[in-house]
Structures are given as structure tokens and as C-alpha cells.
Coordinates of C-alpha atoms in Angstrom, one line a residue:
M110 CA 64.6 148.9 -17.6
D111 CA 62.6 146.1 -15.8
T112 CA 59.8 148.1 -15.3
K113 CA 58.3 146.5 -13.6
Y114 CA 60.1 145.6 -11.0
W115 CA 61.8 148.8 -10.8
N116 CA 58.7 150.8 -10.2
I117 CA 58.2 154.0 -8.1
D118 CA 58.4 153.1 -4.5
R119 CA 62.2 151.2 -4.9
L120 CA 63.0 153.6 -7.7
G121 CA 62.4 156.1 -4.2
R122 CA 62.7 154.3 -1.3
L123 CA 65.2 155.0 1.2
Y124 CA 68.5 153.3 1.7
K125 CA 67.5 152.5 6.3
D126 CA 65.0 150.8 4.1
W127 CA 65.6 148.1 1.6
D128 CA 66.7 144.7 2.3
P129 CA 70.8 144.3 3.6
K130 CA 69.9 140.7 1.6
V131 CA 70.0 143.0 -2.2
L132 CA 73.7 144.0 -2.0
K133 CA 74.7 140.5 -0.6
E134 CA 73.0 139.2 -3.5
L135 CA 74.3 141.3 -6.4
E136 CA 77.8 141.4 -4.5
T137 CA 77.6 137.3 -5.4
K138 CA 75.5 137.1 -8.8
I139 CA 78.9 140.4 -9.6
A140 CA 81.8 138.3 -8.7
K141 CA 80.5 136.4 -11.4
S142 CA 80.4 138.9 -14.0
H143 CA 83.9 138.5 -16.5
W144 CA 83.7 142.9 -17.6
R145 CA 84.5 144.1 -14.6
P146 CA 87.8 146.7 -15.0
G147 CA 90.6 146.7 -12.7
Y148 CA 92.2 150.0 -13.2
H149 CA 89.1 152.5 -12.8
I150 CA 87.0 153.0 -10.2
T151 CA 83.5 151.7 -11.5
T152 CA 80.4 150.5 -8.4
K153 CA 80.2 147.4 -6.6
T154 CA 76.6 147.1 -7.7
G155 CA 74.5 149.3 -9.0
L156 CA 74.2 152.5 -10.9
L157 CA 77.9 155.0 -11.0
N158 CA 77.4 158.2 -12.7
D159 CA 78.4 161.4 -12.9
P160 CA 81.9 162.1 -10.9
N161 CA 80.9 165.3 -7.9
G162 CA 83.6 166.2 -4.9
F163 CA 86.5 166.1 -7.7
S164 CA 88.8 168.2 -3.7
Y165 CA 93.2 168.1 -2.3
F166 CA 91.5 167.7 1.3
N167 CA 93.8 166.9 4.5
N168 CA 96.9 165.5 2.6
Q169 CA 94.8 163.3 0.3
W170 CA 93.0 162.9 -2.9
H171 CA 88.7 162.6 -2.3
L172 CA 86.1 162.4 -5.4
F173 CA 82.7 161.0 -5.3
Y174 CA 80.1 160.4 -7.6
Q175 CA 76.6 159.2 -8.2
A176 CA 75.8 156.5 -6.6
F177 CA 72.5 153.8 -6.7
P178 CA 73.9 151.2 -5.7
Y179 CA 70.2 148.1 -6.0
G180 CA 70.6 148.3 -9.2
A181 CA 71.5 149.4 -12.7
V182 CA 68.5 151.9 -12.5
H183 CA 69.1 155.7 -12.3
G184 CA 67.2 156.0 -8.8
L185 CA 67.7 157.9 -5.3
K186 CA 71.2 159.2 -6.2
S187 CA 73.3 159.2 -3.3
W188 CA 77.3 160.5 -2.8
Q189 CA 79.9 157.1 -2.8
H190 CA 83.4 158.5 -1.6
M191 CA 86.7 157.7 -2.8
V192 CA 90.1 158.6 -1.7
S193 CA 93.7 158.2 -3.0
D194 CA 97.1 159.4 -2.3
D195 CA 98.7 159.3 -5.8
L196 CA 95.2 160.0 -8.4
V197 CA 95.7 156.1 -9.2
H198 CA 95.2 153.9 -6.2
W199 CA 91.4 154.1 -5.4
K200 CA 89.8 153.0 -1.5
F201 CA 86.2 153.6 -0.6
I202 CA 85.2 155.0 2.1
D203 CA 82.0 153.4 4.5
K204 CA 80.3 157.3 5.2
P205 CA 77.5 158.0 1.3
M206 CA 76.4 161.4 1.3
V207 CA 72.8 160.0 1.2
P208 CA 69.8 161.5 1.0
D209 CA 68.0 162.5 4.7
L210 CA 66.8 166.3 4.8
Y211 CA 62.7 167.2 3.2
S212 CA 65.0 169.4 0.7
D213 CA 67.2 166.2 -1.0
R214 CA 65.1 163.6 0.5
N215 CA 65.1 162.3 -3.5
G216 CA 68.1 162.7 -4.3
C217 CA 71.0 164.0 -3.4
Y218 CA 72.4 165.4 -6.9
S219 CA 75.8 166.4 -8.5
G220 CA 78.1 169.2 -7.3
S221 CA 81.6 170.3 -6.5
A222 CA 84.1 170.4 -2.9
I223 CA 86.3 174.0 -1.5
N224 CA 88.7 173.2 0.3
V225 CA 87.7 176.4 3.4
D226 CA 89.8 177.6 6.3
G227 CA 90.7 173.5 7.2
K228 CA 88.0 171.3 6.1
L229 CA 85.9 170.2 3.4
F230 CA 82.6 172.2 1.2
L231 CA 79.8 169.9 0.0
M232 CA 78.3 172.0 -2.4
Y233 CA 75.1 170.3 -4.5
T234 CA 72.0 170.1 -5.4
G235 CA 68.7 168.1 -3.6
N236 CA 66.1 167.6 -5.5
T237 CA 62.3 167.0 -4.5
F238 CA 59.1 166.6 -6.3
E239 CA 56.7 168.8 -5.2
G240 CA 52.7 169.1 -6.1
E241 CA 50.2 166.4 -7.0
E242 CA 51.4 167.5 -10.6
M243 CA 55.0 166.4 -8.4
A244 CA 56.6 169.0 -9.7
R245 CA 60.7 169.3 -9.3
H246 CA 62.2 171.4 -6.4
P247 CA 66.1 172.0 -6.6
Y248 CA 67.7 173.2 -3.8
Q249 CA 71.1 174.5 -3.3
L250 CA 73.1 172.2 -0.3
G251 CA 75.7 173.0 1.7
A252 CA 77.9 169.9 3.9
W253 CA 81.5 170.3 6.1
M254 CA 83.3 166.9 5.9
D255 CA 86.3 166.8 8.7
D256 CA 89.7 165.2 8.6
N257 CA 87.5 161.8 9.4
N258 CA 85.3 162.3 6.3
N259 CA 83.0 162.5 8.2
I260 CA 79.6 164.7 6.7
S261 CA 77.5 167.5 8.4
K262 CA 75.3 168.9 6.6
L263 CA 74.3 172.2 6.8
D264 CA 69.9 172.4 8.4
H265 CA 69.2 175.3 6.0
P266 CA 69.5 175.8 2.2
L267 CA 72.3 178.0 0.8
I268 CA 69.6 178.2 -2.7
E269 CA 66.3 178.0 -1.8
S270 CA 64.8 177.6 -5.2
E271 CA 65.9 178.3 -9.0
P272 CA 64.7 182.2 -10.1
A273 CA 62.7 183.8 -12.0
G274 CA 62.0 182.4 -15.9
V275 CA 64.2 179.7 -14.6
T276 CA 62.5 176.3 -14.4
G277 CA 63.0 172.9 -11.9
H278 CA 66.3 171.9 -14.6
F279 CA 68.4 173.9 -11.7
R280 CA 71.9 171.9 -11.0
D281 CA 75.2 170.8 -10.7
P282 CA 77.2 173.6 -8.2
Q283 CA 80.3 174.9 -8.7
V284 CA 81.7 176.0 -6.6
I285 CA 85.3 177.8 -6.0
K286 CA 86.6 181.0 -4.7
H287 CA 87.7 184.7 -6.7
G288 CA 88.9 187.4 -4.4
D289 CA 86.2 188.5 -1.8
Y290 CA 84.4 186.0 -3.2
Y291 CA 82.5 182.6 -3.7
Y292 CA 81.3 182.1 -7.2
A293 CA 79.1 178.6 -8.5
F294 CA 78.4 177.9 -11.2
L295 CA 75.1 176.5 -12.2
G296 CA 73.2 174.0 -15.2
A297 CA 69.9 175.6 -16.4
Q298 CA 67.1 175.7 -18.6
T299 CA 65.0 178.8 -18.8
V300 CA 60.7 178.4 -19.4
D301 CA 61.9 179.1 -22.9
N302 CA 63.8 175.9 -22.7
A303 CA 67.1 177.3 -23.1
G304 CA 69.7 176.1 -21.8
E305 CA 72.1 178.4 -20.3
I306 CA 75.1 178.1 -17.5
L307 CA 73.9 181.3 -14.3
T308 CA 76.0 181.7 -11.2
Y309 CA 76.2 183.3 -7.9
R310 CA 77.9 184.7 -5.5
T311 CA 78.6 186.0 -1.4
K312 CA 81.3 186.6 1.2
D313 CA 80.0 183.9 3.1
I314 CA 79.7 180.8 1.8
E315 CA 76.9 179.5 4.6
N316 CA 74.9 182.6 4.0
G317 CA 73.7 185.1 1.5
W318 CA 73.8 183.8 -2.3
K319 CA 72.5 186.6 -4.3
L320 CA 72.0 185.8 -7.8
Y321 CA 74.2 187.9 -10.2
K322 CA 75.4 187.3 -13.9
K323 CA 74.6 184.7 -17.0
L324 CA 77.4 183.2 -18.4
D325 CA 78.5 184.7 -21.3
L326 CA 80.3 181.7 -23.3
G327 CA 80.2 183.9 -26.9
T328 CA 77.5 181.5 -28.1
D329 CA 73.5 180.7 -27.6
N330 CA 73.1 177.2 -28.7
L331 CA 73.9 175.2 -25.5
G332 CA 70.4 173.8 -26.1
Y333 CA 67.2 173.6 -23.5
M334 CA 69.8 172.7 -20.4
A335 CA 73.0 173.7 -19.7
E336 CA 74.3 171.2 -16.9
C337 CA 77.1 169.6 -15.2
P338 CA 78.6 173.9 -15.7
N339 CA 82.8 173.4 -14.8
V340 CA 85.2 176.6 -15.1
G341 CA 89.0 175.5 -15.1
F342 CA 92.5 178.3 -15.2
I343 CA 95.4 176.8 -17.2
D344 CA 98.7 177.8 -18.9
G345 CA 97.3 181.5 -18.5
K346 CA 93.8 180.8 -19.6
V347 CA 89.7 179.7 -18.7
V348 CA 88.4 176.7 -20.1
V349 CA 84.2 175.7 -19.4
I350 CA 83.0 172.7 -20.2
F351 CA 79.7 171.1 -19.1
C352 CA 77.4 168.8 -21.0
P353 CA 74.9 171.3 -23.6
Q354 CA 71.6 168.5 -23.8
G355 CA 69.7 169.0 -27.2
A356 CA 72.4 171.6 -28.7
D357 CA 72.0 172.2 -32.4
K358 CA 73.8 170.0 -34.3
H359 CA 74.7 172.1 -37.3
E360 CA 76.2 174.4 -35.5
F361 CA 77.9 170.8 -33.3
H362 CA 78.3 167.9 -34.3
Y363 CA 77.6 165.0 -31.7
D364 CA 76.6 161.9 -32.1
N365 CA 76.2 160.6 -28.3
V366 CA 72.6 161.3 -27.0
H367 CA 73.6 163.9 -24.4
P368 CA 77.2 166.4 -25.7
N369 CA 80.0 167.0 -22.9
A370 CA 82.0 170.1 -25.1
Y371 CA 84.4 173.0 -24.1
I372 CA 85.9 176.5 -25.0
V373 CA 88.7 178.5 -24.2
A374 CA 89.0 181.8 -23.5
D375 CA 92.3 184.8 -22.9
D376 CA 90.0 185.4 -19.4
L377 CA 87.2 185.0 -17.4
D378 CA 85.7 189.0 -16.8
F379 CA 84.3 188.4 -13.4
E380 CA 82.5 191.6 -12.3
E381 CA 80.5 191.4 -16.9
M382 CA 80.6 187.7 -16.0
K383 CA 81.7 187.1 -19.0
L384 CA 84.3 184.9 -21.0
I385 CA 86.7 187.1 -23.3
N386 CA 87.6 186.0 -26.4
P387 CA 85.5 182.7 -26.2
S388 CA 86.3 180.4 -28.7
E389 CA 83.9 177.9 -30.8
M390 CA 82.3 174.9 -28.5
K391 CA 84.1 171.9 -29.3
Q392 CA 83.4 168.5 -28.0
L393 CA 85.3 167.4 -25.3
D394 CA 85.6 163.9 -26.4
E395 CA 85.4 162.1 -29.7
G396 CA 84.1 158.3 -27.9
F397 CA 81.1 157.2 -27.5
D398 CA 80.5 156.9 -23.4
Y399 CA 82.0 159.9 -21.8
Y400 CA 79.4 162.3 -19.9
A401 CA 79.6 165.3 -16.7
T402 CA 83.3 166.3 -16.9
Q403 CA 84.1 167.4 -13.6
V404 CA 87.8 169.7 -13.1
L405 CA 89.6 169.9 -10.6
N406 CA 91.9 173.3 -10.8
A407 CA 94.8 171.4 -7.5
P408 CA 97.2 173.3 -5.4
D409 CA 99.5 171.5 -6.8
G410 CA 99.2 173.9 -10.4
R411 CA 97.3 171.3 -12.2
L412 CA 94.5 171.1 -13.7
L413 CA 92.7 167.8 -13.9
S414 CA 89.9 166.4 -14.5
V415 CA 87.1 162.3 -14.4
G416 CA 84.7 162.0 -16.4
W417 CA 81.8 159.4 -15.9
I418 CA 81.9 156.3 -18.3
G419 CA 78.5 156.5 -19.8
L420 CA 75.4 158.3 -20.6
P421 CA 72.3 159.1 -19.9
D422 CA 69.0 158.0 -21.1
T423 CA 70.9 154.6 -22.1
E424 CA 71.1 151.2 -21.1
Y425 CA 75.0 148.7 -21.2
L426 CA 74.4 145.5 -20.9
S427 CA 76.0 145.2 -18.2
D428 CA 72.4 145.9 -16.2
Q429 CA 71.5 142.6 -16.9
E430 CA 74.6 141.4 -13.8
G431 CA 73.3 144.6 -11.6
W432 CA 76.6 147.0 -12.4
E433 CA 76.4 150.1 -14.5
G434 CA 79.1 152.7 -14.3
E435 CA 83.1 154.0 -15.0
L436 CA 85.2 156.7 -14.2
S437 CA 87.9 157.9 -16.5
M438 CA 91.4 157.4 -15.3
V439 CA 92.3 161.5 -13.8
R440 CA 93.7 163.9 -16.4
E441 CA 95.3 167.0 -17.3
L442 CA 94.2 169.3 -19.0
H443 CA 96.8 171.9 -20.7
I444 CA 95.8 174.2 -23.7
E445 CA 98.2 173.7 -26.5
N446 CA 97.3 176.1 -29.7
G447 CA 94.1 177.4 -28.1
D448 CA 93.3 173.8 -28.3
L449 CA 92.3 171.8 -25.0
T450 CA 94.6 169.1 -24.4
Q451 CA 94.3 165.9 -22.0
R452 CA 96.2 163.9 -20.9
P453 CA 97.1 160.2 -18.3
V454 CA 98.1 161.9 -15.3
Q455 CA 102.0 160.7 -15.0
E456 CA 101.0 159.2 -11.2
F457 CA 99.5 156.6 -14.2
K458 CA 102.5 155.3 -15.3
Q459 CA 102.8 152.9 -12.6
L460 CA 100.6 151.1 -13.7
I461 CA 102.2 149.6 -16.6
E462 CA 104.2 147.2 -16.8
E463 CA 107.0 145.6 -18.7
D464 CA 105.8 142.5 -19.5
E465 CA 103.8 143.0 -23.0
A466 CA 100.8 141.8 -23.1
S467 CA 98.9 138.6 -24.6
D468 CA 95.6 138.3 -25.8
T469 CA 94.0 137.1 -22.5
D470 CA 96.1 140.0 -21.3
L471 CA 92.6 142.2 -20.6
Q472 CA 94.8 145.0 -18.8
K473 CA 97.2 146.6 -21.3
H474 CA 98.3 149.8 -22.8
I475 CA 99.0 149.6 -26.2
E476 CA 101.4 152.0 -28.1
A477 CA 101.0 151.8 -31.8
A478 CA 102.6 154.6 -34.5
P479 CA 101.7 154.9 -38.1
F480 CA 104.7 154.8 -41.5
D481 CA 102.2 154.9 -43.6
E482 CA 99.2 157.4 -45.3
H483 CA 96.3 155.0 -44.6
F484 CA 96.5 152.4 -40.8
N485 CA 94.7 151.2 -38.5
L486 CA 94.5 149.5 -35.4
N487 CA 92.0 146.8 -34.0
L488 CA 91.0 144.9 -30.5
E489 CA 89.0 141.3 -31.7
S490 CA 86.9 138.8 -29.5
E491 CA 84.7 136.5 -31.5
D492 CA 81.6 138.6 -31.5
S493 CA 82.7 142.0 -30.8
Y494 CA 85.5 144.5 -32.0
L495 CA 87.0 147.7 -31.6
R496 CA 88.0 149.8 -35.1
L497 CA 90.8 152.8 -35.2
S498 CA 91.4 153.5 -38.6
Y499 CA 93.3 156.9 -40.6
D500 CA 92.3 158.1 -44.2
E501 CA 95.2 160.8 -45.0
S502 CA 93.3 161.5 -48.4
D503 CA 90.8 163.7 -46.1
Q504 CA 92.0 163.5 -43.1
E505 CA 89.5 161.8 -41.3
W506 CA 89.3 159.2 -37.9
T507 CA 86.8 156.4 -37.6
L508 CA 86.6 154.9 -34.3
K509 CA 83.9 151.7 -35.5
R510 CA 82.3 149.7 -32.8
K511 CA 81.1 145.9 -31.8
N512 CA 79.8 144.8 -28.7
V513 CA 79.1 140.9 -28.6
G514 CA 75.0 140.7 -29.7
Q515 CA 75.1 144.3 -30.7
E516 CA 75.3 146.6 -34.0
V517 CA 78.8 148.0 -35.2
S518 CA 78.3 152.2 -33.9
I519 CA 80.5 154.7 -35.8
R520 CA 82.0 158.2 -34.8
T521 CA 83.9 159.7 -37.5
F522 CA 86.3 162.9 -36.6
K523 CA 88.3 165.1 -38.8
G524 CA 92.5 166.1 -38.1
E525 CA 96.4 164.9 -38.4
A526 CA 97.8 162.0 -38.7
S527 CA 99.7 160.5 -34.9
S528 CA 100.1 157.9 -33.0
V529 CA 97.8 155.7 -30.4
D530 CA 97.9 155.7 -27.0
F531 CA 94.9 153.2 -26.2
Y532 CA 94.2 151.1 -22.2
L533 CA 92.4 148.5 -22.3
D534 CA 90.5 148.4 -19.2
N535 CA 88.2 144.7 -20.0
T536 CA 85.9 147.0 -21.4
V537 CA 86.6 150.4 -21.0
F538 CA 88.6 152.1 -23.3
E539 CA 90.5 155.6 -22.8
I540 CA 91.9 156.5 -26.8
Y541 CA 94.7 158.8 -27.1
I542 CA 95.6 161.5 -30.3
L543 CA 97.9 163.8 -31.2
G544 CA 99.1 165.0 -27.4
G545 CA 96.2 164.2 -26.0
K546 CA 95.0 166.8 -28.8
I547 CA 91.3 164.1 -29.3
T548 CA 90.1 161.3 -27.0
M549 CA 87.7 158.5 -27.6
T550 CA 86.3 157.0 -24.6
G551 CA 83.5 154.1 -24.1
Q552 CA 83.0 150.8 -23.1
F553 CA 83.6 148.0 -25.1
F554 CA 81.8 144.5 -24.6
H555 CA 83.6 141.5 -25.4
D556 CA 82.9 137.8 -25.3
G557 CA 84.9 137.6 -21.8
N558 CA 88.2 135.6 -23.0
E559 CA 90.2 137.6 -25.2
V560 CA 90.8 140.7 -27.5
R561 CA 93.2 140.5 -30.1
V562 CA 95.2 143.4 -30.9
N563 CA 96.6 143.5 -35.1
S564 CA 97.0 146.7 -37.5
E565 CA 98.2 147.1 -40.8
N566 CA 101.1 150.4 -41.6
M567 CA 100.9 150.6 -37.7
S568 CA 104.1 149.6 -35.0
V569 CA 102.8 147.8 -32.3
K570 CA 103.3 147.7 -28.1
Q571 CA 102.0 147.0 -25.6
N572 CA 102.0 146.0 -21.6
K573 CA 100.9 144.2 -19.7
M574 CA 98.4 147.3 -16.5
S575 CA 98.2 146.3 -13.0
N576 CA 95.0 146.8 -11.2
M577 CA 94.7 149.6 -9.0

């Protein structure tokens, strides 16, 4: 980040105070990029990060994301709104939720949405910095959205401040309904620098939110902050997905700067706010760039998810062009033999064309099946590559990535041999193996002209994919 340009004034400047020419100049610059994806959600300009408000309302799927449109930096955050009829083709709604209250003046941070009596209720964290020391003060806020996608914020906070014993790192409410109560699951950091997930509840979604209990996950290895908590229900089980920043790597292995993790349990005891027979904490994704996953207990019975293809505290090559970040394909989640599986929703099959993909096709679907105990699948450009290999003797997968002009990054993980389901979308990739038991997601910055596919001891089929 250019710290001379991105001073405190620009990072915190209200949207109404920006010169409209800035966005037009960014749009012109970004139009020349050869790294833009075709069937993944990405920002028009500036930064995209956490998915928010994933919901089904008024006969459409709704999805928001954290946005700062004026540059590829974490500036003053808003909620950009998108809608879809099929979870694949998304269109922008030019009615973002922007910071315009005292209680969200330093950013509309992450949150969720729930259908209440025919209207969509949004619950989110309003970020503020107060006093001479600019101490973080979080407000948990509410808003309603009508059938015309107009958002009206409540004139009072739902939760005015963090509870006793918790720092200003108190955010990302996921709101669900159970019995007579609405429950909010919030990420928190204690004054002793320990991460935890707290719950609040009320019978009236606009009023009366009270601290209920800490969620007992069966582990205390939540690092110094547990953010982006999500609870989902499927296949008679419950899954909790969250981001335990600073989790102890001796107990829970991960390579990224911050992990995205999950725990599966037989049930959630709402009275005790405790998981029943929880599994160990596991990695949600084994790739290089995946974070802040949000789930939706959809009205059709599916458990769906979407994640940010990016990481906090990380710079990307697209930053120099004035944009950063994508959202994953929407995934359907299941519990199989105690493990979480993730697969693209069936609706994505409509984008897979019959025509075989060539090296110059940068949107492609690759199916690869091994016929030996050692095999690999390679995607290569001039000064960049992705290499996925498997060694049966160690039952170990290895994924190597070299972005153009950068050093090689490596991820290794244990698992059985499997066919590979690979989605390439220019500079975005999603890999599914073992039926989605293991996923690998990330960004792959190549030279921009072609991506060659070759393999060893694998049969490979590659097809073109349409843009959304």
C-alpha cells in the first residue's frame, strides 16, 4: 500500500466527499486488466472482502460483500449488494449500505441477514474509533430492506458496546431463529487476548438483545480473536465455521496468515449453548487464499456457503491495478462420515460448455482421474504455474504456486488418492478432491496470454466455461 497516498484522510473519507472522477479513472484503468475473472463475483473497483448478508428474500438470492470502491486497500467499508435468480448469475444493485451514522462512521463491518415477516433484516457491526487514543468502539446495528432493495437503518443500536471483559474486537453477528428467540453469534476477543464466540438473544429482533452465553466449542484454541462465526445445520448435524486468528499451530496446523476452520457436532444445546460431541477443529480449505466464509441455511433445505478469495493483511498483484478480491462459487455443504464436504452448487453445471478448452481459454473446468499411485496435474504459463501432485507412499498432496514475478508457495496435506475437480477462472482457482472433503482455493496470477494444462499418470478432460 502506498502509505503516502493512503493517509488517514483518504482511508476514512466519507463516500459523498470523494470526487466522482476517482471511480471513473479506476474503471478505465481496470478495464485494461488481463487478470479479471469471468464467473466469480469481483469488485468493479477497489477492494472486496468478507461476504455478508447471504440470504433468500423476495424470490431472489441476495449477497452483500465488504467493499471499499476507491482503491485496493482496507478503507471505509460499505456493503455492496448483489442479487441472483440461480446462485450463478449475479447482478449489482446500485443501492449499497454505506456508513452514514455516528455508530458506523468508521465502517459498516460484517454481518448477516434473516427473513422476518416478509422483510429482510440486516444485522451488522458498526465500526467507530473514539477519544484521543482512537479506541475501537463496536456497535451492533440493525436495518430493514424492503421489496425494492431499499435499506432503512434503525435509529438505535441493537447492542451498544462490547460486554465486560471483552475488547473492542467484538463483531460479525450471525443472526438465526430458534424456538421463540433470535440468536446472534459474535466473534470476540477477551481482555486477556483470547478468542471466543459469544451469543446474544432476544424475542424482539429490534430490541432487547441481551448477552446470553459463550458458545462452548469443545476447544479453547481460538487464538487471540475468533471472527466471522457461522452456525449451519445439515444432515442431522451442526457445523460451526469461524476464523480463529492466532490459533496455536501445534494443536491446529495451518499455513496462511489466518485460518478458516470448522467443527462438526451431533447437535447444539441452545440452553447450555454447547456443542454435543464436537469433532476436532479442522481446516475449511487447504489453499492459499480463503477466508471469512458465510453460510446460509437456505429455505430449500440446503446448507450453502460462500467465502472471500483473499486474506487479511495480504497484498495481491491486482492491487497495482486498483482492485482486489473475489468471492467463491456458492458451495453446497454436507456432513459425510463426520467430515464436512463442499461442492459447487449444481446450478454451476450450466456454465460448463461442451467444447474442449484450449490453452488460450482462461475460463475452464478440468476433470482429472489418476491411474497410478503417483500423479500430478500442472497448469503453466511463462513465469507462473500451479502444480498439484500426490505421493501414495506418504498419502500426501502437495500444491505449489508460483505467481508471476513472485516466489513459490507450497501447501501440503494428508489424504487419500482421488480424482480432481478443478475450476479455473483466469486468476482464480477452486479445486475439489475426495468428493469435496478437501478443497483448495486461491489466486493464480499468470502472464495473461495462455494457461497450458498437462499431467502425469492422469487422464484429463478440460471444457470451456461461460462467464456469469
